[in-house]
Structures are given as structure tokens and as C-alpha cells.
Amino acid sequence: TPPKLLVFAGSTRLASFNRKLAHTAAELARAAGADVTHIELADFDIPIYNADLEARGTPPDVMKLKQIMFEHPAWIICSPEYNGSYTALLKNTIDWVSSPVKSDPAWHEGFKSFTGKVVGVLSASPGALGGLRSQSHLVPLLLNAQCWVAPKAFALGRAGEAFDADNQLLNEAHRKNVQAVIDQVLFASARLAA
Ligand code: FNR
């Protein structure tokens, strides 16, 4: 069976570079034989985390996302950079999903949706560094949540000039860099599953 790969971006902006990069990554991973699920965080109705709110019941869309993440052993995250770090959207999503569900013993274990995932990190920014500093915060978070982070990552700089009108990466070297991360993620998740 082909490896199941989950792809998502930490931005909901309509013209988001990271959503475009996620789209490219999903296409390349499908071409590499992966069973790809590409989700948009905008499709999930998730409030700002609050433990009082959680005590009244984990929101249904958090449960939905937990289930999707649980079912995918490999992930690609496309991370924008805000103020030298990753976005509040990404942090809020991860905080909700990583929190044990108090009312459901099946989900009570901490980091259940994260433990053992192989995660490839991509980023994109109009700046020269391509959101690299968001990765330097996101990677330790993922390690703390018990993920295996792929050693290769890619930061797409000058993202405003990187895509054509059909949202395809113009530069073959950029595609190769994305491909290299996907290859590592699929390789490592197959090895861990063996
Ligand atoms: C930014 N941006 C930004 N870019 C960067 O390279 N380093 C940074 O520290 C920041 N900081 C920052 C803070 C805030 C509050 C905003 C709104 C933006 C610019 C950012 O990279 C740009 O808006 C991207 O287009 C965001 O990613 P998406 O939405 O295109 O995926």
C-alpha cells in the first residue's frame, strides 16, 4: 500500500505562498506514489485554545483534525514566517490537536496525533530567507511532540516571484528541493513502518 501523506500550510490567505507550496508538494508526492491528503486549515472551525473551553468538550473540528493526523504517518507542513517564527494559526492548531481529550479515553494519551510522525518542513516568504526562521522554531516544537523531523528542509525565498499564473514553481531547482524533502519523508516513513 502507498504511504499516506498529509500536507497542510500554516496560512489561510487566499493567495498564500505556503498554500501554493503545499499544492506543489502534494502534486510531487502523488507523482512519487504517495496517497496524499491535502487539507486546508481554513476548513476547520477551531477557536483560540482555552482550557476552560476544552473542559466543556473538545470542539468537533479538533476531533476531526486529530483523526486525520492520526491516520497519516507522514506529513509535510508549509510554514509561513511571522515575526521570525511560525504563525499563530499553526501554533493554535498544534496546541489543540496535541492536547489529550479529557472526556475520551481513546484520545487521552498526550501527543497521540503526533507521536512517531515523519514530518518534512517547508516554508515560503517574500523575503530572502524564505521563512527559514519559522523552521527554527517549528522543528523543536515537532521534536517535543515526538515527531521524526526530516533532516532536509527547504525555505523558498522571494516567493512572490517563484510561481507562475497556474501556481506552479517556475524554477526547476526549487522543485528539486521540494522533491528532496518529500523523498526523505516517504523513505523514512517506509523504514519506520517496516
Ligand atoms: C510577516 N512577514 C514576514 N516575513 C518574513 O520573512 N519574516 C518575518 O519575520 C515576517 N514577519 C511577518 C509578521 C506578520 C505579522 C505578517 C503578517 C507578515 C511576511 C510574510 O512572510 C508574508 O506575509 C507571507 O506572504 C506570509 O505567508 P503566506 O500567507 O503567503 O503563506
PDB file of C-alpha atoms and ligand atoms in Angstrom:
ATOM      1  CA  THR A   1       0.000   0.000   0.000  1.00  0.00           C
ATOM      2  CA  PRO A   2       1.270   3.512  -0.810  1.00  0.00           C
ATOM      3  CA  PRO A   3       2.346   5.654   2.153  1.00  0.00           C
ATOM      4  CA  LYS A   4      -0.296   8.061   3.443  1.00  0.00           C
ATOM      5  CA  LEU A   5       0.999  11.636   3.424  1.00  0.00           C
ATOM      6  CA  LEU A   6      -0.778  14.633   4.928  1.00  0.00           C
ATOM      7  CA  VAL A   7       0.019  18.081   3.512  1.00  0.00           C
ATOM      8  CA  PHE A   8      -1.041  21.408   5.007  1.00  0.00           C
ATOM      9  CA  ALA A   9       0.022  25.046   5.203  1.00  0.00           C
ATOM     10  CA  GLY A  10       0.107  27.412   8.182  1.00  0.00           C
ATOM     11  CA  SER A  11      -1.706  30.173   6.300  1.00  0.00           C
ATOM     12  CA  THR A  12      -5.303  30.590   5.191  1.00  0.00           C
ATOM     13  CA  ARG A  13      -4.638  33.636   2.997  1.00  0.00           C
ATOM     14  CA  LEU A  14      -6.215  33.184  -0.446  1.00  0.00           C
ATOM     15  CA  ALA A  15      -3.007  33.954  -2.349  1.00  0.00           C
ATOM     16  CA  SER A  16      -0.764  32.350   0.290  1.00  0.00           C
ATOM     17  CA  PHE A  17       2.684  31.314  -0.956  1.00  0.00           C
ATOM     18  CA  ASN A  18       2.710  28.485   1.555  1.00  0.00           C
ATOM     19  CA  ARG A  19      -0.619  27.179   0.257  1.00  0.00           C
ATOM     20  CA  LYS A  20       0.873  27.257  -3.245  1.00  0.00           C
ATOM     21  CA  LEU A  21       3.939  25.419  -1.994  1.00  0.00           C
ATOM     22  CA  ALA A  22       1.684  22.846  -0.284  1.00  0.00           C
ATOM     23  CA  HIS A  23      -0.130  22.360  -3.577  1.00  0.00           C
ATOM     24  CA  THR A  24       3.192  21.752  -5.353  1.00  0.00           C
ATOM     25  CA  ALA A  25       4.339  19.352  -2.630  1.00  0.00           C
ATOM     26  CA  ALA A  26       1.058  17.424  -2.863  1.00  0.00           C
ATOM     27  CA  GLU A  27       1.426  17.097  -6.651  1.00  0.00           C
ATOM     28  CA  LEU A  28       5.035  15.938  -6.424  1.00  0.00           C
ATOM     29  CA  ALA A  29       4.232  13.445  -3.666  1.00  0.00           C
ATOM     30  CA  ARG A  30       1.326  11.999  -5.679  1.00  0.00           C
ATOM     31  CA  ALA A  31       3.676  11.615  -8.646  1.00  0.00           C
ATOM     32  CA  ALA A  32       6.077   9.797  -6.297  1.00  0.00           C
ATOM     33  CA  GLY A  33       3.317   7.286  -5.494  1.00  0.00           C
ATOM     34  CA  ALA A  34       2.126   8.589  -2.125  1.00  0.00           C
ATOM     35  CA  ASP A  35      -1.511   8.537  -1.060  1.00  0.00           C
ATOM     36  CA  VAL A  36      -1.808  12.284  -0.413  1.00  0.00           C
ATOM     37  CA  THR A  37      -4.384  14.111   1.673  1.00  0.00           C
ATOM     38  CA  HIS A  38      -4.082  17.866   1.201  1.00  0.00           C
ATOM     39  CA  ILE A  39      -6.085  19.761   3.820  1.00  0.00           C
ATOM     40  CA  GLU A  40      -6.771  23.465   4.311  1.00  0.00           C
ATOM     41  CA  LEU A  41      -6.765  24.612   7.931  1.00  0.00           C
ATOM     42  CA  ALA A  42      -9.417  27.181   6.912  1.00  0.00           C
ATOM     43  CA  ASP A  43     -11.852  24.265   6.523  1.00  0.00           C
ATOM     44  CA  PHE A  44     -11.639  23.523  10.251  1.00  0.00           C
ATOM     45  CA  ASP A  45     -13.566  25.629  12.731  1.00  0.00           C
ATOM     46  CA  ILE A  46     -11.059  25.870  15.569  1.00  0.00           C
ATOM     47  CA  PRO A  47     -11.204  28.642  18.196  1.00  0.00           C
ATOM     48  CA  ILE A  48      -8.222  30.070  20.045  1.00  0.00           C
ATOM     49  CA  TYR A  49      -7.181  27.452  22.611  1.00  0.00           C
ATOM     50  CA  ASN A  50      -8.648  27.891  26.056  1.00  0.00           C
ATOM     51  CA  ALA A  51      -8.598  25.152  28.680  1.00  0.00           C
ATOM     52  CA  ASP A  52     -11.993  26.229  30.058  1.00  0.00           C
ATOM     53  CA  LEU A  53     -13.485  25.839  26.575  1.00  0.00           C
ATOM     54  CA  GLU A  54     -11.757  22.464  26.241  1.00  0.00           C
ATOM     55  CA  ALA A  55     -13.165  21.337  29.603  1.00  0.00           C
ATOM     56  CA  ARG A  56     -16.656  21.820  28.142  1.00  0.00           C
ATOM     57  CA  GLY A  57     -15.735  19.421  25.321  1.00  0.00           C
ATOM     58  CA  THR A  58     -13.056  19.317  22.607  1.00  0.00           C
ATOM     59  CA  PRO A  59     -14.540  21.071  19.533  1.00  0.00           C
ATOM     60  CA  PRO A  60     -15.763  18.653  16.812  1.00  0.00           C
ATOM     61  CA  ASP A  61     -13.356  20.051  14.199  1.00  0.00           C
ATOM     62  CA  VAL A  62     -10.402  19.491  16.555  1.00  0.00           C
ATOM     63  CA  MET A  63     -11.520  15.862  16.837  1.00  0.00           C
ATOM     64  CA  LYS A  64     -11.784  15.686  13.039  1.00  0.00           C
ATOM     65  CA  LEU A  65      -8.250  17.040  12.629  1.00  0.00           C
ATOM     66  CA  LYS A  66      -6.882  14.739  15.352  1.00  0.00           C
ATOM     67  CA  GLN A  67      -8.334  11.755  13.492  1.00  0.00           C
ATOM     68  CA  ILE A  68      -6.916  12.858  10.125  1.00  0.00           C
ATOM     69  CA  MET A  69      -3.450  13.457  11.619  1.00  0.00           C
ATOM     70  CA  PHE A  70      -3.591  10.137  13.498  1.00  0.00           C
ATOM     71  CA  GLU A  71      -4.301   8.295  10.231  1.00  0.00           C
ATOM     72  CA  HIS A  72      -1.331   9.809   8.371  1.00  0.00           C
ATOM     73  CA  PRO A  73       2.149   8.572   9.376  1.00  0.00           C
ATOM     74  CA  ALA A  74       3.883  11.207   7.235  1.00  0.00           C
ATOM     75  CA  TRP A  75       3.290  14.937   6.966  1.00  0.00           C
ATOM     76  CA  ILE A  76       4.532  17.946   5.019  1.00  0.00           C
ATOM     77  CA  ILE A  77       3.997  21.297   6.745  1.00  0.00           C
ATOM     78  CA  CYS A  78       4.407  24.547   4.787  1.00  0.00           C
ATOM     79  CA  SER A  79       5.163  27.216   7.342  1.00  0.00           C
ATOM     80  CA  PRO A  80       4.915  30.978   6.832  1.00  0.00           C
ATOM     81  CA  GLU A  81       7.110  33.255   8.945  1.00  0.00           C
ATOM     82  CA  TYR A  82       5.567  35.931  11.164  1.00  0.00           C
ATOM     83  CA  ASN A  83       7.960  37.924  13.333  1.00  0.00           C
ATOM     84  CA  GLY A  84      10.740  35.426  12.942  1.00  0.00           C
ATOM     85  CA  SER A  85       8.624  32.438  13.942  1.00  0.00           C
ATOM     86  CA  TYR A  86       5.737  30.282  12.670  1.00  0.00           C
ATOM     87  CA  THR A  87       2.150  31.528  12.612  1.00  0.00           C
ATOM     88  CA  ALA A  88      -0.342  31.688  15.454  1.00  0.00           C
ATOM     89  CA  LEU A  89      -2.660  29.589  13.271  1.00  0.00           C
ATOM     90  CA  LEU A  90      -0.125  26.764  13.223  1.00  0.00           C
ATOM     91  CA  LYS A  91       0.589  27.051  16.953  1.00  0.00           C
ATOM     92  CA  ASN A  92      -3.093  27.166  17.878  1.00  0.00           C
ATOM     93  CA  THR A  93      -3.846  24.174  15.669  1.00  0.00           C
ATOM     94  CA  ILE A  94      -0.975  22.143  17.117  1.00  0.00           C
ATOM     95  CA  ASP A  95      -1.842  23.122  20.703  1.00  0.00           C
ATOM     96  CA  TRP A  96      -5.438  21.938  20.302  1.00  0.00           C
ATOM     97  CA  VAL A  97      -4.554  18.737  18.480  1.00  0.00           C
ATOM     98  CA  SER A  98      -1.719  17.815  20.853  1.00  0.00           C
ATOM     99  CA  SER A  99      -3.857  18.233  23.954  1.00  0.00           C
ATOM    100  CA  PRO A 100      -5.301  14.971  25.333  1.00  0.00           C
ATOM    101  CA  VAL A 101      -9.093  14.675  25.142  1.00  0.00           C
ATOM    102  CA  LYS A 102     -10.157  14.535  28.767  1.00  0.00           C
ATOM    103  CA  SER A 103     -13.576  13.016  28.071  1.00  0.00           C
ATOM    104  CA  ASP A 104     -12.417  10.233  25.716  1.00  0.00           C
ATOM    105  CA  PRO A 105     -10.001   7.542  26.973  1.00  0.00           C
ATOM    106  CA  ALA A 106      -9.155   6.581  23.364  1.00  0.00           C
ATOM    107  CA  TRP A 107      -7.663  10.036  22.889  1.00  0.00           C
ATOM    108  CA  HIS A 108      -6.396  10.582  26.415  1.00  0.00           C
ATOM    109  CA  GLU A 109      -2.753   9.900  25.662  1.00  0.00           C
ATOM    110  CA  GLY A 110      -0.637  13.027  25.143  1.00  0.00           C
ATOM    111  CA  PHE A 111       0.681  13.721  21.618  1.00  0.00           C
ATOM    112  CA  LYS A 112      -1.333  10.797  20.259  1.00  0.00           C
ATOM    113  CA  SER A 113      -1.784  12.536  16.900  1.00  0.00           C
ATOM    114  CA  PHE A 114       1.927  13.416  16.731  1.00  0.00           C
ATOM    115  CA  THR A 115       3.945  10.531  18.153  1.00  0.00           C
ATOM    116  CA  GLY A 116       6.106   8.843  15.519  1.00  0.00           C
ATOM    117  CA  LYS A 117       5.081  11.031  12.581  1.00  0.00           C
ATOM    118  CA  VAL A 118       7.714  11.702   9.982  1.00  0.00           C
ATOM    119  CA  VAL A 119       7.459  15.401   9.185  1.00  0.00           C
ATOM    120  CA  GLY A 120       9.003  17.374   6.362  1.00  0.00           C
ATOM    121  CA  VAL A 121       9.160  21.130   6.881  1.00  0.00           C
ATOM    122  CA  LEU A 122       8.883  23.617   4.028  1.00  0.00           C
ATOM    123  CA  SER A 123       8.484  27.359   4.252  1.00  0.00           C
ATOM    124  CA  ALA A 124       7.946  30.290   1.898  1.00  0.00           C
ATOM    125  CA  SER A 125       8.308  34.022   2.294  1.00  0.00           C
ATOM    126  CA  PRO A 126       8.641  37.054   0.035  1.00  0.00           C
ATOM    127  CA  GLY A 127      11.878  37.757   1.935  1.00  0.00           C
ATOM    128  CA  ALA A 128      15.313  36.406   1.073  1.00  0.00           C
ATOM    129  CA  LEU A 129      15.434  33.786   3.837  1.00  0.00           C
ATOM    130  CA  GLY A 130      12.210  32.096   2.732  1.00  0.00           C
ATOM    131  CA  GLY A 131      10.780  31.749   6.215  1.00  0.00           C
ATOM    132  CA  LEU A 132      13.793  29.817   7.453  1.00  0.00           C
ATOM    133  CA  ARG A 133      13.444  31.328  10.937  1.00  0.00           C
ATOM    134  CA  SER A 134       9.932  29.894  11.234  1.00  0.00           C
ATOM    135  CA  GLN A 135      11.516  26.467  10.766  1.00  0.00           C
ATOM    136  CA  SER A 136      13.993  27.069  13.583  1.00  0.00           C
ATOM    137  CA  HIS A 137      11.023  27.350  15.971  1.00  0.00           C
ATOM    138  CA  LEU A 138       8.736  24.778  14.372  1.00  0.00           C
ATOM    139  CA  VAL A 139      11.281  21.954  14.333  1.00  0.00           C
ATOM    140  CA  PRO A 140      11.876  21.906  18.128  1.00  0.00           C
ATOM    141  CA  LEU A 141       8.105  22.009  18.678  1.00  0.00           C
ATOM    142  CA  LEU A 142       7.671  18.964  16.424  1.00  0.00           C
ATOM    143  CA  LEU A 143      10.518  17.117  18.148  1.00  0.00           C
ATOM    144  CA  ASN A 144       8.958  17.879  21.518  1.00  0.00           C
ATOM    145  CA  ALA A 145       5.675  16.441  20.219  1.00  0.00           C
ATOM    146  CA  GLN A 146       7.544  13.170  19.444  1.00  0.00           C
ATOM    147  CA  CYS A 147       7.796  13.601  15.658  1.00  0.00           C
ATOM    148  CA  TRP A 148      10.727  12.494  13.499  1.00  0.00           C
ATOM    149  CA  VAL A 149      11.675  15.591  11.533  1.00  0.00           C
ATOM    150  CA  ALA A 150      13.295  15.014   8.141  1.00  0.00           C
ATOM    151  CA  PRO A 151      16.884  16.332   8.101  1.00  0.00           C
ATOM    152  CA  LYS A 152      16.276  18.010   4.761  1.00  0.00           C
ATOM    153  CA  ALA A 153      14.059  21.078   4.691  1.00  0.00           C
ATOM    154  CA  PHE A 154      13.503  23.814   2.140  1.00  0.00           C
ATOM    155  CA  ALA A 155      12.901  27.543   2.516  1.00  0.00           C
ATOM    156  CA  LEU A 156      11.551  29.249  -0.600  1.00  0.00           C
ATOM    157  CA  GLY A 157      12.798  32.846  -0.666  1.00  0.00           C
ATOM    158  CA  ARG A 158      11.437  35.619  -2.908  1.00  0.00           C
ATOM    159  CA  ALA A 159       8.223  33.619  -3.077  1.00  0.00           C
ATOM    160  CA  GLY A 160       6.450  36.481  -4.847  1.00  0.00           C
ATOM    161  CA  GLU A 161       8.474  35.741  -7.967  1.00  0.00           C
ATOM    162  CA  ALA A 162       8.621  31.951  -7.611  1.00  0.00           C
ATOM    163  CA  PHE A 163       5.234  30.825  -9.009  1.00  0.00           C
ATOM    164  CA  ASP A 164       3.633  31.188 -12.438  1.00  0.00           C
ATOM    165  CA  ALA A 165      -0.022  32.112 -13.048  1.00  0.00           C
ATOM    166  CA  ASP A 166      -1.032  28.442 -12.576  1.00  0.00           C
ATOM    167  CA  ASN A 167       0.702  28.363  -9.165  1.00  0.00           C
ATOM    168  CA  GLN A 168       3.495  26.148 -10.458  1.00  0.00           C
ATOM    169  CA  LEU A 169       7.076  26.683  -9.279  1.00  0.00           C
ATOM    170  CA  LEU A 170       8.985  28.359 -12.109  1.00  0.00           C
ATOM    171  CA  ASN A 171      12.453  27.245 -11.074  1.00  0.00           C
ATOM    172  CA  GLU A 172      13.394  23.597 -11.550  1.00  0.00           C
ATOM    173  CA  ALA A 173      15.930  23.842  -8.699  1.00  0.00           C
ATOM    174  CA  HIS A 174      13.089  24.818  -6.336  1.00  0.00           C
ATOM    175  CA  ARG A 175      11.027  21.817  -7.433  1.00  0.00           C
ATOM    176  CA  LYS A 176      14.038  19.571  -6.836  1.00  0.00           C
ATOM    177  CA  ASN A 177      14.432  20.958  -3.311  1.00  0.00           C
ATOM    178  CA  VAL A 178      10.780  20.235  -2.528  1.00  0.00           C
ATOM    179  CA  GLN A 179      11.145  16.782  -4.077  1.00  0.00           C
ATOM    180  CA  ALA A 180      14.197  16.045  -1.912  1.00  0.00           C
ATOM    181  CA  VAL A 181      12.206  16.710   1.272  1.00  0.00           C
ATOM    182  CA  ILE A 182       9.307  14.558   0.052  1.00  0.00           C
ATOM    183  CA  ASP A 183      11.704  11.739  -0.863  1.00  0.00           C
ATOM    184  CA  GLN A 184      13.215  11.771   2.632  1.00  0.00           C
ATOM    185  CA  VAL A 185       9.811  11.816   4.328  1.00  0.00           C
ATOM    186  CA  LEU A 186       8.499   8.904   2.241  1.00  0.00           C
ATOM    187  CA  PHE A 187      11.758   6.965   2.687  1.00  0.00           C
ATOM    188  CA  ALA A 188      11.824   7.441   6.465  1.00  0.00           C
ATOM    189  CA  SER A 189       8.154   6.656   6.996  1.00  0.00           C
ATOM    190  CA  ALA A 190       8.508   3.454   4.941  1.00  0.00           C
ATOM    191  CA  ARG A 191      11.552   2.459   7.019  1.00  0.00           C
ATOM    192  CA  LEU A 192       9.786   3.164  10.300  1.00  0.00           C
ATOM    193  CA  ALA A 193       6.754   1.166   9.151  1.00  0.00           C
ATOM    194  CA  ALA A 194       8.908  -1.842   8.188  1.00  0.00           C
TER     195      ALA A 194
HETATM  196  C1  FNR B   1       5.230  38.867   8.152  1.00  0.00           C
HETATM  197  N1  FNR B   1       6.115  38.527   7.146  1.00  0.00           N
HETATM  198  C2  FNR B   1       7.390  38.090   7.482  1.00  0.00           C
HETATM  199  N2  FNR B   1       8.224  37.528   6.526  1.00  0.00           N
HETATM  200  C3  FNR B   1       9.445  37.066   6.891  1.00  0.00           C
HETATM  201  O1  FNR B   1      10.178  36.546   6.056  1.00  0.00           O
HETATM  202  N3  FNR B   1       9.895  37.196   8.178  1.00  0.00           N
HETATM  203  C4  FNR B   1       9.133  37.730   9.151  1.00  0.00           C
HETATM  204  O2  FNR B   1       9.560  37.803  10.288  1.00  0.00           O
HETATM  205  C5  FNR B   1       7.833  38.209   8.811  1.00  0.00           C
HETATM  206  N4  FNR B   1       7.019  38.758   9.759  1.00  0.00           N
HETATM  207  C6  FNR B   1       5.705  38.995   9.480  1.00  0.00           C
HETATM  208  C7  FNR B   1       4.820  39.335  10.504  1.00  0.00           C
HETATM  209  C8  FNR B   1       3.487  39.495  10.243  1.00  0.00           C
HETATM  210  C9  FNR B   1       2.549  39.817  11.360  1.00  0.00           C
HETATM  211  C10 FNR B   1       2.987  39.338   8.909  1.00  0.00           C
HETATM  212  C11 FNR B   1       1.506  39.473   8.610  1.00  0.00           C
HETATM  213  C12 FNR B   1       3.848  39.041   7.892  1.00  0.00           C
HETATM  214  C13 FNR B   1       5.682  38.488   5.749  1.00  0.00           C
HETATM  215  C14 FNR B   1       5.157  37.127   5.387  1.00  0.00           C
HETATM  216  O3  FNR B   1       6.236  36.270   5.056  1.00  0.00           O
HETATM  217  C15 FNR B   1       4.215  37.258   4.189  1.00  0.00           C
HETATM  218  O4  FNR B   1       3.050  37.955   4.596  1.00  0.00           O
HETATM  219  C16 FNR B   1       3.839  35.914   3.597  1.00  0.00           C
HETATM  220  O5  FNR B   1       3.142  36.145   2.400  1.00  0.00           O
HETATM  221  C17 FNR B   1       3.003  35.079   4.570  1.00  0.00           C
HETATM  222  O6  FNR B   1       2.862  33.754   4.112  1.00  0.00           O
HETATM  223  P1  FNR B   1       1.675  33.322   3.141  1.00  0.00           P
HETATM  224  O7  FNR B   1       0.368  33.793   3.713  1.00  0.00           O
HETATM  225  O8  FNR B   1       1.945  33.940   1.787  1.00  0.00           O
HETATM  226  O9  FNR B   1       1.749  31.822   3.066  1.00  0.00           O
END
